[in-house]
Amino acid sequence: MPSPAGPAATGPTEPRPEPAPAAAPALPPAAAPRPRTAPQPRPAPDPAPPTGTGYRAVFAVPEFRYVFAAHLMSSLGVVVCEIALSVLVYRLTGSPLLSALTFALGLLPYVVGGTLLSAVADRYPARRVLVVCDLLCAGCAAAMVLPGTPVVVLLALRCATAAIAPVFAGTRAATLGDVLGEGDLFVLGRSLVRIVNQSAQLVGFAAGGLLLATVTPGAVLAVTAGTFLGSALLLRLGTRARPARGGPRGALLGASLAGTRQLLADRRVRALLLLTWLPPTFVVIPEALLIPYAELLGAGPAGAGLLMCAMPIGAITAETLAGTFLGPRARARLTFPMGVFCVLPSLGFAARPSLGWAVVLLVLTGTGIAYNFGVDRWFVAAVPDALLGQAMTVMQAGRMTIMGLGMGAAGAAAEYAPLWAVMPAGGVAGAVTVLLVLAEVRRTGGDRPPVTGTGE
């Protein structure tokens, strides 16, 4: 399920503290709120009350519609850019390795932006950060179009956009809390962002292929620059100017590292980060091996394409159905079982399934994305207000980086063991790991906190 386009729902484990009366009743230890570090007042969401329920209520918030349209535009641009740049590098060098490296460079620099630049998300006003990130990505895409640009510069520009991506994704995720509040609308807004990420893989690869069949890679990269500019314009005109949250002061690098250390030192936050990062790490193991598996089946390019589409289809279906038909409490109850379930279908590859059954297993794997409904809101409730943007940046950067490592590990293992052994082995290791993480999440605050927002 990796999606370099960016960048996480149910009742909070700990309510965000408000000034409490002196005689407030004591809470049980597992639910007692932790002191916040330099909390900043959160701007109120759009004052117009949303109408309807589910996703309809989210789209009823005018500001969110601009955020959603901007995310859709930039996500498609990122996917199309990857395809065009890969083709361009291959035409310039004739090297499959360098061509494939353009995709890898879409994941690996996330750790740089997510750790060294993460304080940007809270130090500066969110709208300014989002617009500047889009403009920088547009500039990088435009520079790729320049005639005679060396391949090393093309790859460096790809690294730059990948380093910017987690800052943009983290800032946007924190902004959703301002736009939609921290209740169920926030949860559903994050769900829509994930649906766009998965849909962008399906539509973006198809659109990129069609464009490259008719125009040059340079022209496609110019279109990509236009999508980033369009996203920047939508965010500038359609979102409110809000003050910066604050966060650690001092030099940017030091503040970013200090904020990251503070987040990781909190046991509850650390457990939720692991729950966000680790299931996708094992989910991508069969996905990383789909091309060789299609070759093993003799399925050809069409079969490989079908396998690649299966997991996003499962993810989009599960997100849409859960967000439309389930209430907050029902979605909360899905978190633990779906977190485990998402790694289990890969066990079926031990039976060396045919193309049709492999597609079924991958679709089922994709449905496991529904576990994020519970994690996101618990996470935003556990993080200090002043570090929310940085926390979302670290979450996104860690997820993308560890998924890249998981894909690399799967490829390395497949060099020495058959595919029908490597893929289910990832499922076994994933099930054990996820169960351990879920136990830690339960110990640090439980798994079914009070839920507010739209009822079931």
PDB file of C-alpha atoms in Angstrom, residues 195 214 250 315 360 437 449:
ATOM      1  CA  ILE A 195      -8.546   6.931  -0.365  1.00  0.00           C
ATOM      2  CA  THR A 214       1.443  10.535 -26.887  1.00  0.00           C
ATOM      3  CA  GLY A 250      16.164  27.286  18.482  1.00  0.00           C
ATOM      4  CA  ALA A 315      -7.990  -0.547   0.486  1.00  0.00           C
ATOM      5  CA  VAL A 360      -8.219 -12.302  -3.902  1.00  0.00           C
ATOM      6  CA  VAL A 437       2.613  -3.875  19.368  1.00  0.00           C
ATOM      7  CA  PRO A 449     -11.654   5.062  24.594  1.00  0.00           C
TER       8      PRO A 449
END
